């Protein structure tokens, strides 16, 4: 436990001293301020903030997590030469990165949006932001552990960003437009399960007056949303996204030869 606390403290301090963290937080707060300033009503503000968390925050977090591990790879290799379990090193690094970043971003979100949105909407934003941080921190660590070359790791991270933010939604839209006369719910659900951002959007926007913001794929799935079947499948898929990236990163770290 003492070794864990020491590693956790060091990783947290190292992250707080990173200039990339403060650049990222400044950009994050600037976006939140712009949304609050230009939004005319709470519903629009909630949806815009949710989309910013799902897209901007996920993109920045994936790239930042990958870069953070790459920048500390030599220190991690040095730590592993000491009598410290790999599990302790991984958990300390993951929690230090995740909790430190969550502290700053959650505080920013509450300070910027706390008075403008209802408690329920603030809670939904915080939960969504936490889920995004778990998923994309795990993905970023996995890429950095798997790919030692920094440029290649960042290139793969950028490819994942395009996949989640553009490619999968474009494929879903193309299928809906060209095969609208066929029952497409299962196909669209399968494509949506490959994208954690789409799943989070469904979970937060598909069941109330914000449903118009979930896109064509969401409107198609909304037909069966009230039955609970689609909700259950989306919840299971999102749970897998929360568990699998972190688990895969840990397994790869456990058996990687440094």
mmCIF file of C-alpha atoms in Angstrom:
data_model
loop_
_atom_site.group_PDB
_atom_site.id
_atom_site.type_symbol
_atom_site.label_atom_id
_atom_site.label_comp_id
_atom_site.label_asym_id
_atom_site.label_seq_id
_atom_site.Cartn_x
_atom_site.Cartn_y
_atom_site.Cartn_z
ATOM 1 C CA UNK A 1 0.000 0.000 0.000
ATOM 2 C CA UNK A 2 2.874 2.373 0.773
ATOM 3 C CA UNK A 3 4.394 1.819 -2.667
ATOM 4 C CA UNK A 4 1.009 2.394 -4.263
ATOM 5 C CA UNK A 5 0.544 5.694 -2.409
ATOM 6 C CA UNK A 6 4.032 6.845 -3.406
ATOM 7 C CA UNK A 7 3.449 6.028 -7.071
ATOM 8 C CA UNK A 8 -0.006 7.591 -7.014
ATOM 9 C CA UNK A 9 1.361 10.793 -5.482
ATOM 10 C CA UNK A 10 4.219 11.018 -7.984
ATOM 11 C CA UNK A 11 1.986 10.385 -10.994
ATOM 12 C CA UNK A 12 -0.543 12.961 -9.812
ATOM 13 C CA UNK A 13 2.145 15.603 -9.296
ATOM 14 C CA UNK A 14 3.741 14.804 -12.655
ATOM 15 C CA UNK A 15 0.387 15.193 -14.386
ATOM 16 C CA UNK A 16 -0.299 18.500 -12.613
ATOM 17 C CA UNK A 17 3.053 19.814 -13.872
ATOM 18 C CA UNK A 18 2.315 18.894 -17.487
ATOM 19 C CA UNK A 19 1.772 21.940 -19.694
ATOM 20 C CA UNK A 20 -0.426 19.838 -21.993
ATOM 21 C CA UNK A 21 -2.891 19.342 -19.142
ATOM 22 C CA UNK A 22 -3.318 23.073 -18.638
ATOM 23 C CA UNK A 23 -3.581 23.729 -22.367
ATOM 24 C CA UNK A 24 -6.272 21.072 -22.579
ATOM 25 C CA UNK A 25 -8.156 22.406 -19.554
ATOM 26 C CA UNK A 26 -7.996 25.951 -20.924
ATOM 27 C CA UNK A 27 -9.504 24.785 -24.222
ATOM 28 C CA UNK A 28 -12.129 22.732 -22.371
ATOM 29 C CA UNK A 29 -13.172 25.707 -20.242
ATOM 30 C CA UNK A 30 -13.213 28.010 -23.253
ATOM 31 C CA UNK A 31 -15.632 25.690 -25.036
ATOM 32 C CA UNK A 32 -17.881 25.460 -21.974
ATOM 33 C CA UNK A 33 -17.875 29.239 -21.589
ATOM 34 C CA UNK A 34 -18.754 29.737 -25.263
ATOM 35 C CA UNK A 35 -21.607 27.241 -25.015
ATOM 36 C CA UNK A 36 -22.999 28.934 -21.909
ATOM 37 C CA UNK A 37 -22.649 32.392 -23.439
ATOM 38 C CA UNK A 38 -24.284 31.626 -26.791
ATOM 39 C CA UNK A 39 -26.982 29.162 -25.695
ATOM 40 C CA UNK A 40 -30.411 30.734 -25.370
ATOM 41 C CA UNK A 41 -32.195 28.040 -23.368
ATOM 42 C CA UNK A 42 -31.291 25.233 -20.910
ATOM 43 C CA UNK A 43 -32.277 22.418 -23.285
ATOM 44 C CA UNK A 44 -29.971 23.709 -26.003
ATOM 45 C CA UNK A 45 -27.194 24.226 -23.458
ATOM 46 C CA UNK A 46 -27.547 20.670 -22.122
ATOM 47 C CA UNK A 47 -27.452 19.076 -25.579
ATOM 48 C CA UNK A 48 -24.522 21.224 -26.734
ATOM 49 C CA UNK A 49 -22.549 20.453 -23.578
ATOM 50 C CA UNK A 50 -23.288 16.741 -23.921
ATOM 51 C CA UNK A 51 -22.034 16.753 -27.519
ATOM 52 C CA UNK A 52 -18.896 18.627 -26.464
ATOM 53 C CA UNK A 53 -18.187 16.017 -23.796
ATOM 54 C CA UNK A 54 -18.822 13.139 -26.190
ATOM 55 C CA UNK A 55 -16.672 14.485 -29.006
ATOM 56 C CA UNK A 56 -14.182 17.138 -27.909
ATOM 57 C CA UNK A 57 -13.474 15.595 -24.509
ATOM 58 C CA UNK A 58 -13.134 12.064 -25.903
ATOM 59 C CA UNK A 59 -10.779 13.208 -28.680
ATOM 60 C CA UNK A 60 -8.586 15.248 -26.365
ATOM 61 C CA UNK A 61 -8.570 12.570 -23.692
ATOM 62 C CA UNK A 62 -7.551 9.777 -26.082
ATOM 63 C CA UNK A 63 -4.660 11.799 -27.489
ATOM 64 C CA UNK A 64 -3.607 13.105 -24.066
ATOM 65 C CA UNK A 65 -3.695 9.655 -22.418
ATOM 66 C CA UNK A 66 -1.601 8.175 -25.225
ATOM 67 C CA UNK A 67 0.915 11.027 -25.083
ATOM 68 C CA UNK A 68 1.081 10.929 -21.281
ATOM 69 C CA UNK A 69 2.017 7.238 -21.189
ATOM 70 C CA UNK A 70 4.543 7.685 -24.008
ATOM 71 C CA UNK A 71 6.228 10.573 -22.194
ATOM 72 C CA UNK A 72 6.580 8.483 -19.019
ATOM 73 C CA UNK A 73 7.561 5.195 -20.665
ATOM 74 C CA UNK A 74 11.209 5.423 -19.543
ATOM 75 C CA UNK A 75 10.190 6.116 -15.953
ATOM 76 C CA UNK A 76 7.742 3.187 -16.038
ATOM 77 C CA UNK A 77 10.503 0.905 -17.345
ATOM 78 C CA UNK A 78 12.746 2.082 -14.507
ATOM 79 C CA UNK A 79 10.037 1.461 -11.900
ATOM 80 C CA UNK A 80 9.560 -2.083 -13.179
ATOM 81 C CA UNK A 81 13.191 -2.882 -12.346
ATOM 82 C CA UNK A 82 12.288 -2.362 -8.679
ATOM 83 C CA UNK A 83 10.514 -4.937 -6.473
ATOM 84 C CA UNK A 84 7.072 -3.532 -7.283
ATOM 85 C CA UNK A 85 4.215 -5.542 -8.743
ATOM 86 C CA UNK A 86 3.089 -4.542 -12.204
ATOM 87 C CA UNK A 87 -0.486 -4.468 -10.970
ATOM 88 C CA UNK A 88 0.449 -1.780 -8.447
ATOM 89 C CA UNK A 89 2.183 0.301 -11.117
ATOM 90 C CA UNK A 90 -0.714 0.074 -13.567
ATOM 91 C CA UNK A 91 -3.482 0.800 -11.065
ATOM 92 C CA UNK A 92 -1.567 3.711 -9.528
ATOM 93 C CA UNK A 93 -0.942 5.246 -12.938
ATOM 94 C CA UNK A 94 -4.488 4.705 -14.181
ATOM 95 C CA UNK A 95 -6.111 6.112 -11.047
ATOM 96 C CA UNK A 96 -3.701 9.036 -10.797
ATOM 97 C CA UNK A 97 -4.332 10.027 -14.396
ATOM 98 C CA UNK A 98 -8.078 9.402 -14.320
ATOM 99 C CA UNK A 99 -8.857 10.913 -10.919
ATOM 100 C CA UNK A 100 -6.640 13.955 -11.400
ATOM 101 C CA UNK A 101 -8.136 14.730 -14.781
ATOM 102 C CA UNK A 102 -11.653 14.046 -13.525
ATOM 103 C CA UNK A 103 -11.099 16.428 -10.608
ATOM 104 C CA UNK A 104 -10.185 19.293 -12.925
ATOM 105 C CA UNK A 105 -12.769 18.615 -15.639
ATOM 106 C CA UNK A 106 -15.644 17.877 -13.242
ATOM 107 C CA UNK A 107 -14.892 21.043 -11.301
ATOM 108 C CA UNK A 108 -14.819 23.022 -14.547
ATOM 109 C CA UNK A 109 -18.115 21.522 -15.649
ATOM 110 C CA UNK A 110 -19.871 22.292 -12.364
ATOM 111 C CA UNK A 111 -18.488 25.815 -12.139
ATOM 112 C CA UNK A 112 -19.511 26.623 -15.692
ATOM 113 C CA UNK A 113 -22.850 24.798 -15.899
ATOM 114 C CA UNK A 114 -23.973 24.216 -12.310
ATOM 115 C CA UNK A 115 -26.193 27.277 -12.075
ATOM 116 C CA UNK A 116 -27.515 27.077 -15.649
ATOM 117 C CA UNK A 117 -28.780 23.479 -15.660
ATOM 118 C CA UNK A 118 -30.950 21.377 -13.373
ATOM 119 C CA UNK A 119 -29.357 18.979 -10.840
ATOM 120 C CA UNK A 120 -30.490 16.000 -12.959
ATOM 121 C CA UNK A 121 -28.885 17.416 -16.102
ATOM 122 C CA UNK A 122 -25.663 18.195 -14.248
ATOM 123 C CA UNK A 123 -25.595 14.638 -12.897
ATOM 124 C CA UNK A 124 -26.107 13.173 -16.365
ATOM 125 C CA UNK A 125 -23.282 15.303 -17.726
ATOM 126 C CA UNK A 126 -20.943 14.247 -14.906
ATOM 127 C CA UNK A 127 -21.775 10.551 -15.342
ATOM 128 C CA UNK A 128 -21.274 10.763 -19.113
ATOM 129 C CA UNK A 129 -17.983 12.596 -18.642
ATOM 130 C CA UNK A 130 -16.787 9.955 -16.171
ATOM 131 C CA UNK A 131 -17.677 7.126 -18.559
ATOM 132 C CA UNK A 132 -15.849 8.894 -21.401
ATOM 133 C CA UNK A 133 -12.779 9.314 -19.184
ATOM 134 C CA UNK A 134 -12.693 5.622 -18.217
ATOM 135 C CA UNK A 135 -13.139 4.372 -21.789
ATOM 136 C CA UNK A 136 -10.709 6.692 -23.538
ATOM 137 C CA UNK A 137 -8.058 6.599 -20.828
ATOM 138 C CA UNK A 138 -8.089 2.816 -21.199
ATOM 139 C CA UNK A 139 -7.867 3.081 -24.989
ATOM 140 C CA UNK A 140 -5.064 5.638 -24.797
ATOM 141 C CA UNK A 141 -3.033 3.515 -22.390
ATOM 142 C CA UNK A 142 -3.621 0.418 -24.520
ATOM 143 C CA UNK A 143 -2.321 2.172 -27.639
ATOM 144 C CA UNK A 144 0.727 3.537 -25.826
ATOM 145 C CA UNK A 145 1.585 0.140 -24.310
ATOM 146 C CA UNK A 146 1.061 -1.727 -27.565
ATOM 147 C CA UNK A 147 2.831 0.757 -29.866
ATOM 148 C CA UNK A 148 6.120 2.106 -28.576
ATOM 149 C CA UNK A 149 6.698 4.515 -31.466
ATOM 150 C CA UNK A 150 5.055 7.805 -30.483
ATOM 151 C CA UNK A 151 4.123 8.909 -33.998
ATOM 152 C CA UNK A 152 2.534 5.561 -34.821
ATOM 153 C CA UNK A 153 0.601 5.542 -31.551
ATOM 154 C CA UNK A 154 -0.711 9.059 -32.156
ATOM 155 C CA UNK A 155 -1.595 8.154 -35.743
ATOM 156 C CA UNK A 156 -3.635 5.161 -34.570
ATOM 157 C CA UNK A 157 -5.296 7.365 -31.943
ATOM 158 C CA UNK A 158 -6.228 9.872 -34.648
ATOM 159 C CA UNK A 159 -7.622 6.996 -36.721
ATOM 160 C CA UNK A 160 -9.800 5.889 -33.803
ATOM 161 C CA UNK A 161 -11.040 9.462 -33.448
ATOM 162 C CA UNK A 162 -12.111 9.492 -37.100
ATOM 163 C CA UNK A 163 -13.717 6.071 -36.688
ATOM 164 C CA UNK A 164 -15.812 7.059 -33.679
ATOM 165 C CA UNK A 165 -16.678 10.607 -34.732
ATOM 166 C CA UNK A 166 -17.186 10.242 -38.475
ATOM 167 C CA UNK A 167 -16.832 6.861 -40.151
ATOM 168 C CA UNK A 168 -19.322 4.737 -38.173
ATOM 169 C CA UNK A 169 -22.006 7.439 -38.218
ATOM 170 C CA UNK A 170 -21.463 7.965 -41.949
ATOM 171 C CA UNK A 171 -21.835 4.239 -42.631
ATOM 172 C CA UNK A 172 -25.038 4.118 -40.568
ATOM 173 C CA UNK A 173 -26.456 7.115 -42.438
ATOM 174 C CA UNK A 174 -25.552 5.600 -45.824
ATOM 175 C CA UNK A 175 -27.301 2.337 -44.919
ATOM 176 C CA UNK A 176 -30.405 4.166 -43.697
ATOM 177 C CA UNK A 177 -30.634 6.293 -46.856
ATOM 178 C CA UNK A 178 -30.080 3.461 -49.322
ATOM 179 C CA UNK A 179 -32.018 0.680 -47.570
ATOM 180 C CA UNK A 180 -34.786 2.615 -45.847
ATOM 181 C CA UNK A 181 -37.464 0.119 -46.919
ATOM 182 C CA UNK A 182 -35.801 -2.764 -45.032
ATOM 183 C CA UNK A 183 -35.880 -3.530 -41.268
ATOM 184 C CA UNK A 184 -32.581 -1.992 -40.210
ATOM 185 C CA UNK A 185 -32.858 -1.853 -36.426
ATOM 186 C CA UNK A 186 -30.522 -4.808 -35.757
ATOM 187 C CA UNK A 187 -27.910 -3.621 -38.257
ATOM 188 C CA UNK A 188 -27.922 -0.070 -36.904
ATOM 189 C CA UNK A 189 -27.786 -1.375 -33.333
ATOM 190 C CA UNK A 190 -24.766 -3.497 -34.248
ATOM 191 C CA UNK A 191 -22.955 -0.512 -35.768
ATOM 192 C CA UNK A 192 -23.923 1.663 -32.820
ATOM 193 C CA UNK A 193 -22.503 -0.912 -30.391
ATOM 194 C CA UNK A 194 -19.092 -0.332 -32.014
ATOM 195 C CA UNK A 195 -19.188 3.328 -31.020
ATOM 196 C CA UNK A 196 -19.296 4.231 -27.302
ATOM 197 C CA UNK A 197 -20.068 7.857 -28.155
ATOM 198 C CA UNK A 198 -23.234 6.865 -29.998
ATOM 199 C CA UNK A 199 -24.276 4.615 -27.111
ATOM 200 C CA UNK A 200 -23.847 7.445 -24.618
ATOM 201 C CA UNK A 201 -25.829 9.752 -26.868
ATOM 202 C CA UNK A 202 -28.671 7.215 -27.001
ATOM 203 C CA UNK A 203 -28.644 6.757 -23.229
ATOM 204 C CA UNK A 204 -28.871 10.485 -22.542
ATOM 205 C CA UNK A 205 -30.959 11.906 -25.372
ATOM 206 C CA UNK A 206 -33.285 9.165 -26.620
ATOM 207 C CA UNK A 207 -35.892 9.162 -23.867
ATOM 208 C CA UNK A 208 -37.017 12.781 -23.477
ATOM 209 C CA UNK A 209 -37.603 16.012 -25.373
ATOM 210 C CA UNK A 210 -33.980 15.971 -26.584
ATOM 211 C CA UNK A 211 -34.582 12.953 -28.861
ATOM 212 C CA UNK A 212 -34.488 15.129 -31.979
ATOM 213 C CA UNK A 213 -30.736 15.556 -31.425
ATOM 214 C CA UNK A 214 -29.759 11.886 -31.659
ATOM 215 C CA UNK A 215 -29.644 11.684 -35.454
ATOM 216 C CA UNK A 216 -31.157 9.322 -37.986
ATOM 217 C CA UNK A 217 -29.743 6.179 -36.382
ATOM 218 C CA UNK A 218 -31.106 7.179 -33.001
ATOM 219 C CA UNK A 219 -34.538 8.003 -34.372
ATOM 220 C CA UNK A 220 -34.640 4.595 -36.042
ATOM 221 C CA UNK A 221 -33.813 2.806 -32.783
ATOM 222 C CA UNK A 222 -36.157 5.000 -30.787
ATOM 223 C CA UNK A 223 -39.120 3.074 -32.200
ATOM 224 C CA UNK A 224 -38.196 0.144 -29.954
ATOM 225 C CA UNK A 225 -36.644 2.193 -27.120
ATOM 226 C CA UNK A 226 -39.680 2.221 -24.857
ATOM 227 C CA UNK A 227 -39.882 -1.576 -24.854
ATOM 228 C CA UNK A 228 -36.667 -1.766 -22.861
ATOM 229 C CA UNK A 229 -34.985 -4.204 -25.267
ATOM 230 C CA UNK A 230 -32.857 -1.590 -27.021
ATOM 231 C CA UNK A 231 -32.098 0.084 -23.692
ATOM 232 C CA UNK A 232 -30.822 -3.196 -22.258
ATOM 233 C CA UNK A 233 -28.627 -3.967 -25.274
ATOM 234 C CA UNK A 234 -27.199 -0.448 -25.341
ATOM 235 C CA UNK A 235 -26.502 -0.667 -21.609
ATOM 236 C CA UNK A 236 -24.707 -4.006 -22.001
ATOM 237 C CA UNK A 237 -22.650 -2.737 -24.935
ATOM 238 C CA UNK A 238 -21.678 0.389 -23.007
ATOM 239 C CA UNK A 239 -20.707 -1.730 -19.980
ATOM 240 C CA UNK A 240 -18.387 -3.759 -22.203
ATOM 241 C CA UNK A 241 -16.822 -0.558 -23.496
ATOM 242 C CA UNK A 242 -16.167 0.538 -19.917
ATOM 243 C CA UNK A 243 -14.525 -2.764 -18.941
ATOM 244 C CA UNK A 244 -12.723 -4.016 -22.065
ATOM 245 C CA UNK A 245 -10.267 -1.167 -22.891
ATOM 246 C CA UNK A 246 -8.962 -0.967 -19.317
ATOM 247 C CA UNK A 247 -8.784 -4.769 -19.026
ATOM 248 C CA UNK A 248 -6.984 -5.074 -22.374
ATOM 249 C CA UNK A 249 -4.495 -2.371 -21.370
ATOM 250 C CA UNK A 250 -3.790 -4.171 -18.085
ATOM 251 C CA UNK A 251 -3.330 -7.571 -19.758
ATOM 252 C CA UNK A 252 -0.983 -6.090 -22.374
ATOM 253 C CA UNK A 253 1.001 -4.268 -19.677
ATOM 254 C CA UNK A 254 1.168 -7.383 -17.508
ATOM 255 C CA UNK A 255 2.811 -9.505 -20.205
ATOM 256 C CA UNK A 256 4.776 -6.858 -22.104
ATOM 257 C CA UNK A 257 8.549 -7.245 -22.091
ATOM 258 C CA UNK A 258 10.048 -3.860 -21.272
#
